[in-house]
């Protein structure tokens, strides 16, 4: 029995991938905003700005991957 629940259904696999990546976008967006605010307030600003930048990179990567899935054209 394969570990992948969607091995025979590519549409369901893409839906699951979009769900996973959209949750990651929400989390990394929240971390980026919180890190930016804490960096602006001056509490260990270098650390929080670094965390915010890393979160923005993760957010951007996931946005690119979601766009790839959404722009995918099936060949039936």
PDB file of C-alpha atoms in Angstrom:
ATOM      1  CA  UNK A   1       0.000   0.000   0.000  1.00  0.00           C
ATOM      2  CA  UNK A   2       1.586   3.292  -1.050  1.00  0.00           C
ATOM      3  CA  UNK A   3       2.046   6.097   1.457  1.00  0.00           C
ATOM      4  CA  UNK A   4       0.678   8.617  -1.059  1.00  0.00           C
ATOM      5  CA  UNK A   5      -3.116   8.735  -0.811  1.00  0.00           C
ATOM      6  CA  UNK A   6      -3.403  10.376  -4.233  1.00  0.00           C
ATOM      7  CA  UNK A   7      -1.068   8.245  -6.339  1.00  0.00           C
ATOM      8  CA  UNK A   8      -3.721   7.568  -8.977  1.00  0.00           C
ATOM      9  CA  UNK A   9      -5.446  10.974  -8.879  1.00  0.00           C
ATOM     10  CA  UNK A  10      -3.227  13.896  -9.972  1.00  0.00           C
ATOM     11  CA  UNK A  11      -5.965  16.496  -9.430  1.00  0.00           C
ATOM     12  CA  UNK A  12      -6.439  15.492  -5.786  1.00  0.00           C
ATOM     13  CA  UNK A  13      -2.659  15.488  -5.328  1.00  0.00           C
ATOM     14  CA  UNK A  14      -2.451  19.062  -6.646  1.00  0.00           C
ATOM     15  CA  UNK A  15      -5.354  20.150  -4.417  1.00  0.00           C
ATOM     16  CA  UNK A  16      -3.590  18.725  -1.371  1.00  0.00           C
ATOM     17  CA  UNK A  17      -0.361  20.467  -2.375  1.00  0.00           C
ATOM     18  CA  UNK A  18      -2.156  23.826  -2.691  1.00  0.00           C
ATOM     19  CA  UNK A  19      -3.775  23.347   0.725  1.00  0.00           C
ATOM     20  CA  UNK A  20      -0.420  22.543   2.331  1.00  0.00           C
ATOM     21  CA  UNK A  21       1.349  25.473   0.694  1.00  0.00           C
ATOM     22  CA  UNK A  22      -1.453  27.939   1.454  1.00  0.00           C
ATOM     23  CA  UNK A  23      -1.189  27.078   5.153  1.00  0.00           C
ATOM     24  CA  UNK A  24       2.554  27.664   4.913  1.00  0.00           C
ATOM     25  CA  UNK A  25       1.911  31.032   3.229  1.00  0.00           C
ATOM     26  CA  UNK A  26      -0.377  32.075   6.086  1.00  0.00           C
ATOM     27  CA  UNK A  27       2.100  31.045   8.775  1.00  0.00           C
ATOM     28  CA  UNK A  28       5.136  32.603   7.116  1.00  0.00           C
ATOM     29  CA  UNK A  29       3.172  35.798   6.423  1.00  0.00           C
ATOM     30  CA  UNK A  30       2.260  36.075  10.093  1.00  0.00           C
ATOM     31  CA  UNK A  31       5.845  35.446  11.148  1.00  0.00           C
ATOM     32  CA  UNK A  32       7.105  38.075   8.679  1.00  0.00           C
ATOM     33  CA  UNK A  33       4.659  40.682  10.000  1.00  0.00           C
ATOM     34  CA  UNK A  34       5.434  39.898  13.640  1.00  0.00           C
ATOM     35  CA  UNK A  35       9.191  39.911  12.981  1.00  0.00           C
ATOM     36  CA  UNK A  36       8.943  43.220  11.158  1.00  0.00           C
ATOM     37  CA  UNK A  37       6.942  44.838  13.943  1.00  0.00           C
ATOM     38  CA  UNK A  38       9.304  43.559  16.637  1.00  0.00           C
ATOM     39  CA  UNK A  39      12.279  44.666  14.546  1.00  0.00           C
ATOM     40  CA  UNK A  40      10.821  48.167  14.208  1.00  0.00           C
ATOM     41  CA  UNK A  41      10.168  48.346  17.945  1.00  0.00           C
ATOM     42  CA  UNK A  42      13.869  47.732  18.484  1.00  0.00           C
ATOM     43  CA  UNK A  43      13.794  44.584  20.586  1.00  0.00           C
ATOM     44  CA  UNK A  44      16.825  42.633  19.267  1.00  0.00           C
ATOM     45  CA  UNK A  45      16.042  44.209  15.907  1.00  0.00           C
ATOM     46  CA  UNK A  46      18.729  42.399  13.902  1.00  0.00           C
ATOM     47  CA  UNK A  47      17.419  39.016  14.932  1.00  0.00           C
ATOM     48  CA  UNK A  48      13.791  39.839  14.196  1.00  0.00           C
ATOM     49  CA  UNK A  49      14.566  41.489  10.862  1.00  0.00           C
ATOM     50  CA  UNK A  50      16.485  38.346   9.878  1.00  0.00           C
ATOM     51  CA  UNK A  51      13.540  36.164  10.879  1.00  0.00           C
ATOM     52  CA  UNK A  52      11.194  38.431   8.898  1.00  0.00           C
ATOM     53  CA  UNK A  53      13.393  38.214   5.783  1.00  0.00           C
ATOM     54  CA  UNK A  54      13.615  34.415   5.988  1.00  0.00           C
ATOM     55  CA  UNK A  55       9.837  34.225   6.415  1.00  0.00           C
ATOM     56  CA  UNK A  56       9.370  36.442   3.348  1.00  0.00           C
ATOM     57  CA  UNK A  57      11.620  34.154   1.301  1.00  0.00           C
ATOM     58  CA  UNK A  58       9.588  31.116   2.390  1.00  0.00           C
ATOM     59  CA  UNK A  59       6.368  32.981   1.605  1.00  0.00           C
ATOM     60  CA  UNK A  60       7.610  33.898  -1.863  1.00  0.00           C
ATOM     61  CA  UNK A  61       8.736  30.356  -2.616  1.00  0.00           C
ATOM     62  CA  UNK A  62       5.351  28.942  -1.648  1.00  0.00           C
ATOM     63  CA  UNK A  63       3.515  31.571  -3.709  1.00  0.00           C
ATOM     64  CA  UNK A  64       5.562  30.566  -6.757  1.00  0.00           C
ATOM     65  CA  UNK A  65       4.782  26.886  -6.189  1.00  0.00           C
ATOM     66  CA  UNK A  66       1.035  27.558  -5.769  1.00  0.00           C
ATOM     67  CA  UNK A  67       1.024  29.560  -9.000  1.00  0.00           C
ATOM     68  CA  UNK A  68       2.722  26.664 -10.794  1.00  0.00           C
ATOM     69  CA  UNK A  69       0.017  24.289  -9.588  1.00  0.00           C
ATOM     70  CA  UNK A  70      -2.799  26.684 -10.456  1.00  0.00           C
ATOM     71  CA  UNK A  71      -1.440  27.353 -13.951  1.00  0.00           C
ATOM     72  CA  UNK A  72      -0.988  23.637 -14.688  1.00  0.00           C
ATOM     73  CA  UNK A  73      -2.899  22.448 -17.738  1.00  0.00           C
ATOM     74  CA  UNK A  74      -4.010  18.824 -17.804  1.00  0.00           C
ATOM     75  CA  UNK A  75      -3.520  16.820 -20.990  1.00  0.00           C
ATOM     76  CA  UNK A  76      -6.592  14.580 -21.170  1.00  0.00           C
TER      77      UNK A  76
END
